[in-house]
Tab-separated table of C-alpha atoms and ligand atoms in Angstrom:
chain	number	residue	atom	x	y	z
A	1	MET	CA	9.427	12.159	-5.930
A	2	GLY	CA	7.273	13.739	-4.096
A	3	ILE	CA	5.545	10.511	-2.645
A	4	LYS	CA	5.669	8.052	0.032
A	5	THR	CA	3.865	5.806	1.255
A	6	ALA	CA	2.129	4.326	4.720
A	7	HIS	CA	0.809	1.288	6.163
A	8	MET	CA	-1.605	0.311	9.028
A	9	PRO	CA	-4.244	-0.972	9.763
A	10	PHE	CA	-7.404	0.288	8.434
A	11	SER	CA	-9.120	1.443	11.674
A	12	HIS	CA	-5.758	3.196	12.368
A	13	ILE	CA	-6.267	6.084	9.116
A	14	GLU	CA	-9.000	7.848	10.841
A	15	GLN	CA	-6.656	8.382	14.690
A	16	GLN	CA	-4.330	10.481	12.470
A	17	ALA	CA	-3.373	14.074	12.781
A	18	GLN	CA	-5.067	16.247	10.650
A	19	SER	CA	-1.877	17.573	9.087
A	20	TRP	CA	-1.016	14.135	8.080
A	21	LYS	CA	-4.318	13.705	6.017
A	22	ASP	CA	-3.579	16.834	4.329
A	23	ASN	CA	-1.131	15.082	2.222
A	24	VAL	CA	-2.914	12.077	1.820
A	25	LEU	CA	-3.328	10.793	-1.746
A	26	GLY	CA	-5.549	8.285	-1.406
A	27	ALA	CA	-5.291	4.872	0.076
A	28	ILE	CA	-6.055	1.171	-0.700
A	29	CYS	CA	-7.354	-0.786	2.025
A	30	PHE	CA	-7.963	-4.185	3.239
A	31	CYS	CA	-10.802	-4.850	5.713
A	32	GLU	CA	-12.353	-7.809	7.034
A	33	PRO	CA	-15.610	-8.487	5.415
A	34	LEU	CA	-17.248	-9.345	9.302
A	35	SER	CA	-16.197	-6.443	10.584
A	36	ASP	CA	-18.246	-4.064	7.939
A	37	ASN	CA	-20.361	-2.220	11.184
A	38	ASN	CA	-17.427	-0.408	12.870
A	39	ILE	CA	-15.545	0.557	9.288
A	40	ALA	CA	-15.702	4.208	9.424
A	41	GLU	CA	-16.307	6.803	6.326
A	42	VAL	CA	-13.041	8.098	4.780
A	43	ALA	CA	-14.677	10.729	2.608
A	44	GLU	CA	-11.044	13.100	3.316
A	45	PHE	CA	-9.591	11.347	0.346
A	46	PRO	CA	-10.127	8.399	-2.124
A	47	THR	CA	-9.960	5.231	-1.136
A	48	ILE	CA	-11.255	1.525	-2.163
A	49	GLN	CA	-11.922	-0.764	0.877
A	50	LEU	CA	-11.547	-4.182	-0.466
A	51	HIS	CA	-13.384	-6.813	1.729
A	52	ALA	CA	-11.031	-9.664	1.539
A	53	PRO	CA	-10.090	-12.099	4.855
A	54	ILE	CA	-6.677	-10.339	6.059
A	55	LEU	CA	-4.457	-13.722	7.097
A	56	ASP	CA	-1.715	-12.043	8.383
A	57	GLY	CA	0.075	-8.742	8.365
A	58	ALA	CA	-2.965	-6.550	9.628
A	59	ASP	CA	-0.542	-3.947	10.354
A	60	PHE	CA	0.455	-3.418	6.877
A	61	SER	CA	-3.275	-4.127	5.319
A	62	SER	CA	-3.736	-0.255	4.513
A	63	GLU	CA	-1.645	1.607	2.058
A	64	ILE	CA	-1.575	5.074	2.268
A	65	TRP	CA	-0.082	7.456	-1.032
A	66	LEU	CA	1.313	10.465	0.693
A	67	SER	CA	2.836	13.635	-1.132
A	68	LYS	CA	5.750	14.602	0.684
A	69	PRO	CA	5.645	17.781	-0.060
A	70	VAL	CA	9.287	18.989	-1.211
A	71	LEU	CA	9.318	22.484	-0.460
A	72	PRO	CA	7.664	24.174	2.433
A	73	GLN	CA	5.758	26.614	-0.173
A	74	CYS	CA	4.308	23.584	-1.840
A	75	LYS	CA	0.426	23.217	-2.828
A	76	SER	CA	-1.669	21.519	-1.148
A	77	LEU	CA	-3.254	19.006	-2.469
A	78	ARG	CA	-6.565	19.493	-4.153
A	79	SER	CA	-9.791	16.841	-4.753
A	80	GLY	CA	-12.011	16.233	-7.468
A	81	LEU	CA	-15.176	14.485	-8.732
A	82	HIS	CA	-15.071	13.059	-12.542
A	83	SER	CA	-17.807	10.845	-13.670
A	84	ALA	CA	-17.982	7.776	-11.387
A	85	ILE	CA	-13.983	8.868	-10.266
A	86	GLN	CA	-13.224	10.221	-7.369
A	87	TYR	CA	-9.638	12.023	-7.186
A	88	ARG	CA	-6.951	13.769	-5.409
A	89	PHE	CA	-3.999	15.460	-6.819
A	90	ASN	CA	-0.860	17.917	-6.938
A	91	ASP	CA	0.891	19.475	-9.607
A	92	GLU	CA	2.902	16.045	-10.064
A	93	LEU	CA	0.660	13.221	-9.348
A	94	LEU	CA	-3.083	12.229	-8.866
A	95	PHE	CA	-4.326	9.679	-7.234
A	96	GLY	CA	-8.092	8.104	-8.171
A	97	VAL	CA	-10.630	5.559	-7.241
A	98	ILE	CA	-13.864	4.246	-9.495
A	99	CYS	CA	-16.072	1.630	-8.782
A	100	VAL	CA	-18.408	0.222	-11.524
A	101	PRO	CA	-21.417	-1.818	-10.898
A	102	GLU	CA	-22.203	-4.407	-13.100
A	103	LEU	CA	-25.251	-3.526	-15.446
A	104	ASN	CA	-24.545	-6.056	-17.987
A	105	SER	CA	-21.285	-7.365	-17.383
A	106	LEU	CA	-17.789	-7.653	-15.658
A	107	GLN	CA	-16.480	-6.597	-19.781
A	108	SER	CA	-18.456	-3.406	-20.398
A	109	ALA	CA	-18.026	-2.353	-16.700
A	110	THR	CA	-14.273	-2.312	-17.378
A	111	GLU	CA	-14.645	-0.997	-20.873
A	112	SER	CA	-17.190	2.129	-18.769
A	113	ALA	CA	-14.252	2.199	-15.848
A	114	TYR	CA	-11.477	2.478	-18.011
A	115	ASN	CA	-12.875	5.164	-20.946
A	116	GLN	CA	-13.765	7.209	-17.605
A	117	ILE	CA	-10.018	7.069	-16.265
A	118	PHE	CA	-8.475	7.816	-19.735
A	119	ALA	CA	-10.655	11.073	-20.156
A	120	LEU	CA	-9.642	12.131	-16.708
A	121	MET	CA	-6.024	12.074	-17.892
A	122	GLU	CA	-6.710	13.882	-20.783
A	123	GLU	CA	-8.979	16.377	-19.326
A	124	GLN	CA	-6.427	17.299	-16.216
A	125	ASP	CA	-3.170	16.615	-18.249
A	126	TYR	CA	-1.583	13.924	-16.380
A	127	PRO	CA	-0.724	11.820	-19.377
A	128	TYR	CA	1.356	8.778	-17.281
A	129	ILE	CA	-0.241	5.761	-15.777
A	130	TYR	CA	2.106	4.487	-12.613
A	131	ARG	CA	0.144	1.869	-11.262
A	132	PHE	CA	-3.625	0.190	-11.492
A	133	TRP	CA	-4.848	-1.797	-9.220
A	134	ASN	CA	-8.194	-3.456	-10.278
A	135	TYR	CA	-10.296	-5.701	-8.316
A	136	MET	CA	-13.226	-7.777	-8.983
A	137	ALA	CA	-15.699	-10.435	-8.058
A	138	ASP	CA	-15.994	-13.861	-9.297
A	139	ILE	CA	-12.858	-13.397	-11.481
A	140	ASN	CA	-12.515	-17.025	-12.734
A	141	GLY	CA	-16.517	-17.622	-12.866
A	142	VAL	CA	-17.787	-18.247	-16.237
A	143	ASP	CA	-20.164	-15.706	-17.992
A	144	ASN	CA	-21.655	-14.280	-21.580
A	145	GLY	CA	-19.819	-17.009	-22.615
A	146	LEU	CA	-16.185	-15.983	-21.422
A	147	GLU	CA	-14.511	-16.291	-18.388
A	148	ARG	CA	-14.689	-13.262	-16.054
A	149	TYR	CA	-11.213	-12.059	-16.208
A	150	ARG	CA	-10.953	-12.853	-19.632
A	151	GLN	CA	-14.019	-10.447	-20.210
A	152	PHE	CA	-11.929	-7.830	-17.974
A	153	ASN	CA	-9.032	-7.779	-20.352
A	154	VAL	CA	-11.193	-7.325	-23.354
A	155	GLY	CA	-12.821	-4.433	-21.964
A	156	ARG	CA	-9.676	-2.723	-20.986
A	157	LYS	CA	-7.323	-3.566	-23.921
A	158	ASP	CA	-10.339	-1.705	-26.083
A	159	ALA	CA	-10.618	1.587	-23.958
A	160	PHE	CA	-6.950	1.622	-24.202
A	161	SER	CA	-6.882	1.179	-28.244
A	162	ALA	CA	-9.641	3.437	-28.709
A	163	CYS	CA	-6.955	5.996	-26.960
A	164	ASP	CA	-5.084	8.542	-28.354
A	165	ALA	CA	-1.319	7.049	-28.727
A	166	LYS	CA	0.452	8.144	-26.541
A	167	ILE	CA	-2.128	6.518	-23.784
A	168	ALA	CA	-2.684	3.450	-26.018
A	169	ASN	CA	1.315	2.481	-26.037
A	170	GLN	CA	1.811	2.530	-22.354
A	171	LEU	CA	1.646	-0.520	-20.065
A	172	PRO	CA	1.459	0.532	-16.722
A	173	ALA	CA	2.209	-1.753	-13.801
A	174	ALA	CA	-1.202	-3.664	-12.629
A	175	CYS	CA	-2.867	-6.839	-10.925
A	176	ALA	CA	-5.813	-8.031	-10.889
A	177	LEU	CA	-7.856	-9.977	-8.322
A	178	GLY	CA	-11.008	-12.399	-7.497
A	179	LEU	CA	-13.289	-10.766	-4.145
A	180	ALA	CA	-15.951	-13.069	-2.721
A	181	ASP	CA	-18.388	-10.100	-4.165
A	182	GLY	CA	-18.357	-6.154	-4.485
A	183	PRO	CA	-18.497	-3.832	-7.779
A	184	LEU	CA	-15.118	-3.937	-10.108
A	185	THR	CA	-13.160	-1.730	-7.971
A	186	ILE	CA	-9.822	0.283	-9.125
A	187	ALA	CA	-7.818	2.507	-8.259
A	188	PHE	CA	-5.121	4.156	-9.846
A	189	LEU	CA	-1.860	6.373	-9.802
A	190	LEU	CA	-1.005	8.515	-12.702
A	191	GLY	CA	1.482	11.664	-12.913
A	192	ARG	CA	3.315	14.145	-15.330
A	193	GLN	CA	6.740	11.953	-14.960
A	194	ARG	CA	7.364	9.511	-18.040
A	195	PRO	CA	7.895	6.209	-15.872
A	196	VAL	CA	10.073	3.146	-17.322
A	197	ALA	CA	8.079	0.004	-18.145
A	198	ILE	CA	9.899	-2.998	-17.094
A	199	GLU	CA	9.716	-6.629	-18.174
A	200	ASN	CA	10.523	-9.855	-16.622
A	201	PRO	CA	13.177	-11.916	-19.151
A	202	ARG	CA	12.003	-14.862	-17.649
A	203	GLN	CA	8.289	-14.281	-18.922
A	204	ILE	CA	6.748	-13.927	-22.426
A	205	ASN	CA	5.167	-10.010	-21.552
A	206	ALA	CA	1.852	-9.470	-20.487
A	207	TYR	CA	0.750	-8.016	-23.750
A	208	GLU	CA	1.872	-10.949	-26.003
A	209	TYR	CA	0.660	-13.965	-24.331
A	210	PRO	CA	-0.846	-16.597	-26.889
A	211	GLU	CA	-4.990	-15.962	-27.874
A	212	GLU	CA	-5.501	-19.372	-25.322
A	213	TYR	CA	-4.964	-16.736	-22.540
A	214	GLY	CA	-8.298	-15.181	-23.971
A	215	PRO	CA	-9.243	-12.945	-26.925
A	216	ARG	CA	-7.491	-9.745	-25.934
A	217	THR	CA	-4.338	-9.475	-23.952
A	218	PRO	CA	-3.502	-8.512	-20.642
A	219	SER	CA	-2.274	-4.865	-20.846
A	220	PHE	CA	0.669	-4.197	-18.166
A	221	SER	CA	4.099	-4.256	-17.698
A	222	ARG	CA	5.990	-5.905	-14.929
A	223	ALA	CA	6.518	-3.120	-13.139
A	224	THR	CA	6.808	1.178	-13.570
A	225	LEU	CA	10.168	2.557	-12.582
A	226	LEU	CA	9.927	6.061	-12.032
A	227	HIS	CA	13.480	7.542	-10.630
A	228	SER	CA	15.499	11.529	-10.876
A	229	ASP	CA	18.997	12.066	-9.651
A	230	GLN	CA	17.505	11.711	-6.246
A	231	ASP	CA	15.210	8.433	-5.426
A	232	ALA	CA	13.684	5.480	-7.228
A	233	LEU	CA	10.051	4.433	-6.887
A	234	LEU	CA	9.269	0.743	-8.248
A	235	PHE	CA	5.722	-0.446	-8.835
A	236	ILE	CA	6.039	-4.094	-8.840
A	237	SER	CA	2.727	-5.802	-10.858
A	238	GLY	CA	1.007	-8.558	-9.341
A	239	THR	CA	3.849	-11.584	-10.131
A	240	ALA	CA	2.802	-15.360	-10.142
A	241	SER	CA	4.015	-18.607	-10.600
A	242	ILE	CA	4.655	-17.757	-14.814
A	243	VAL	CA	7.798	-19.070	-17.063
A	244	GLY	CA	7.092	-18.127	-20.738
A	245	HIS	CA	3.472	-17.495	-20.454
A	246	VAL	CA	2.978	-20.904	-18.731
A	247	THR	CA	1.836	-21.800	-15.060
A	248	GLN	CA	4.313	-23.786	-13.631
A	249	HIS	CA	4.336	-26.339	-10.521
A	250	PRO	CA	0.180	-26.751	-10.380
A	251	LEU	CA	-1.191	-27.873	-7.254
A	252	ASP	CA	2.300	-27.302	-5.418
A	253	VAL	CA	2.019	-24.021	-3.569
A	254	LEU	CA	5.706	-24.331	-2.389
A	255	ALA	CA	7.134	-24.107	-5.559
A	256	GLN	CA	4.880	-21.729	-7.147
A	257	THR	CA	5.832	-19.829	-4.173
A	258	ARG	CA	9.893	-20.027	-4.485
A	259	GLU	CA	9.395	-19.835	-8.362
A	260	THR	CA	7.218	-16.566	-7.566
A	261	LEU	CA	10.110	-15.103	-5.501
A	262	VAL	CA	12.720	-15.955	-8.324
A	263	ASN	CA	10.664	-14.005	-10.763
A	264	LEU	CA	10.278	-11.101	-8.509
A	265	GLU	CA	14.252	-11.313	-8.316
A	266	ALA	CA	14.250	-10.946	-11.888
A	267	VAL	CA	12.036	-7.992	-12.138
A	268	ILE	CA	14.117	-6.234	-9.487
A	269	ALA	CA	17.786	-6.774	-11.537
A	270	GLU	CA	16.139	-5.616	-14.200
A	271	ALA	CA	14.987	-2.396	-12.393
A	272	ASN	CA	18.272	-1.993	-11.084
A	273	ARG	CA	19.751	-2.432	-13.942
A	274	MET	CA	18.173	0.659	-15.075
A	275	ILE	CA	18.855	2.725	-12.851
A	276	GLY	CA	22.631	1.447	-12.883
A	277	LYS	CA	22.528	0.477	-8.853
A	278	SER	CA	21.691	-2.545	-6.939
A	279	LYS	CA	19.291	-0.330	-4.535
A	280	PHE	CA	16.154	-2.888	-5.081
A	281	ASN	CA	16.051	-6.150	-3.349
A	282	LEU	CA	13.600	-8.514	-2.096
A	283	HIS	CA	14.646	-6.999	1.636
A	284	ASP	CA	13.649	-3.286	1.766
A	285	ILE	CA	10.276	-3.897	-0.037
A	286	TYR	CA	6.504	-3.953	0.572
A	287	PHE	CA	4.332	-6.842	-0.295
A	288	ARG	CA	1.189	-8.051	-0.481
A	289	VAL	CA	0.433	-11.247	-0.954
A	290	TYR	CA	-2.554	-12.760	-2.831
A	291	ILE	CA	-3.592	-16.461	-1.150
A	292	ARG	CA	-5.922	-18.252	-2.895
A	293	HIS	CA	-6.345	-21.253	-0.394
A	294	VAL	CA	-6.299	-19.669	3.350
A	295	ALA	CA	-5.120	-23.392	4.538
A	296	ASP	CA	-1.651	-22.505	2.273
A	297	LEU	CA	-1.047	-19.339	4.577
A	298	SER	CA	1.881	-20.799	6.664
A	299	LEU	CA	3.577	-22.710	3.290
A	300	VAL	CA	3.709	-19.495	1.603
A	301	ARG	CA	4.746	-16.605	4.404
A	302	ASP	CA	7.496	-19.864	5.987
A	303	GLU	CA	9.243	-20.102	2.485
A	304	MET	CA	9.101	-16.395	1.722
A	305	GLN	CA	10.682	-15.966	5.311
A	306	ARG	CA	13.098	-18.545	4.565
A	307	TYR	CA	13.649	-17.578	1.466
A	308	ILE	CA	14.387	-13.623	1.944
A	309	GLY	CA	15.703	-13.663	5.837
A	310	GLY	CA	15.225	-10.874	8.294
A	311	THR	CA	11.677	-8.830	8.564
A	312	ILE	CA	9.478	-8.842	6.061
A	313	ARG	CA	6.638	-6.137	5.598
A	314	ALA	CA	4.089	-8.260	4.215
A	315	VAL	CA	0.044	-8.586	4.338
A	316	PHE	CA	-1.693	-11.854	3.613
A	317	VAL	CA	-5.131	-11.594	2.161
A	318	GLN	CA	-7.657	-14.207	0.656
A	319	ALA	CA	-8.217	-13.599	-2.863
A	320	ASP	CA	-8.560	-15.325	-5.901
A	321	ILE	CA	-6.164	-15.099	-8.998
A	322	CYS	CA	-6.658	-15.012	-12.471
A	323	ARG	CA	-5.638	-18.374	-13.506
A	324	GLN	CA	-7.217	-21.006	-12.102
A	325	ASP	CA	-4.353	-22.950	-11.718
A	326	LEU	CA	-2.473	-19.956	-10.054
A	327	LEU	CA	-2.443	-20.366	-6.135
A	328	LEU	CA	-0.833	-17.387	-5.046
A	329	GLU	CA	0.225	-13.439	-6.402
A	330	ILE	CA	2.890	-11.305	-4.798
A	331	GLU	CA	3.064	-7.712	-6.157
A	332	ALA	CA	5.432	-5.549	-4.344
A	333	THR	CA	6.101	-1.718	-4.002
A	334	ALA	CA	9.707	-0.245	-3.209
A	335	GLY	CA	11.206	3.606	-3.042
A	336	HIS	CA	15.076	4.302	-2.329
A	337	THR	CA	16.936	7.289	-2.200
A	338	LEU	CA	19.645	6.977	-4.575
A	339	ALA	CA	21.756	10.013	-2.801
A	340	LEU	CA	22.080	8.816	0.988
A	341	SER	CA	20.371	6.040	2.758
A	342	SER	CA	17.573	4.668	1.729
A	343	THR	CA	14.023	5.035	2.662
A	344	SER	CA	10.296	4.310	1.627
B	401	3EB	C1	0.456	-12.579	-15.001
B	401	3EB	O1	1.614	-12.736	-14.935
B	401	3EB	C2	-0.434	-12.834	-13.882
B	401	3EB	O2	-4.321	-8.878	-16.171
B	401	3EB	O3	-3.490	-6.697	-14.830
B	401	3EB	C3	-0.491	-10.290	-13.184
B	401	3EB	C4	-0.407	-8.698	-12.674
B	401	3EB	C5	-1.968	-10.411	-13.476
B	401	3EB	C6	-1.581	-8.227	-13.234
B	401	3EB	C7	-3.661	-7.742	-15.250
B	401	3EB	C8	-2.536	-10.021	-14.151
B	401	3EB	C9	-2.791	-8.874	-14.157
B	401	3EB	O4	-0.259	-13.247	-16.112
B	401	3EB	C10	-1.644	-12.312	-13.683
């Protein structure tokens, strides 16, 4: 696939060798809000720095996407700027980041961010979206008469709808989380190979949610899968305690954790069905766990540990989930070699 991830604390990134940095497409980094003064600039590649309390797994708190040169003569990465987007790319992949301040509303900031991303896709000819990571302040707050997550959905959907069908019909994997403050911050991964969109048979597809969740439906699928004869890469969207379209077990974080894990297993089973092999599982996977209430950390972590067993690779951060009654959300990424052993 020509791409892999590495995970490490934010402070370790700048200490890496130049030859390693040369292969970095971009990074998604969680940093403690209070340690701002020792935050280095990582201007060499597109990076989003998200200020959220890291509750556990700080060793995995930054996710770095690296291109995996398959051939020695593989061309090095190139960088670019497009409107407010900073991006880095090779012939296969493009990783970009954008931060948009809310001048009028979160809705218009979102529409503007997505319009810029879609314009870049057209301009640079990366027709497929693999993954969006969305972060915004006060996600459950209400302003301009609408909950902010719902405004985000309106802005995103309107930008999608205004596009050419080949973009408008895509449903990439995504997550949408609330942080204490900061501008709307989006990272994205694009490519030239068509991904497979995966849905969860236990859940109503998000783009078909009923109107009670807002005037526009969320534009995402439960996962995207990229695969060839050699390898497969799975991006699992933010996954929560939702069955059908209804939040399950409000106020019960333990039961929400279990329901979320069952949903993750259902998505993984769909991915395995697509590749015709039982390659993906809850063990060989990287998790990012968003927890609404800091005090719930040990309940969530211990239940994941009990359910999955072995050593889990996960970072736990405090963030707000897009529905008031959701206490956690888990996203995951996994890569496998289909020919021989499994690696990420
Ligand atoms: C859900 O299943 C929970 O709006 O991009 C998960 C992943 C959720 C992505 C998004 C929202 C998004 O509806 C919330």
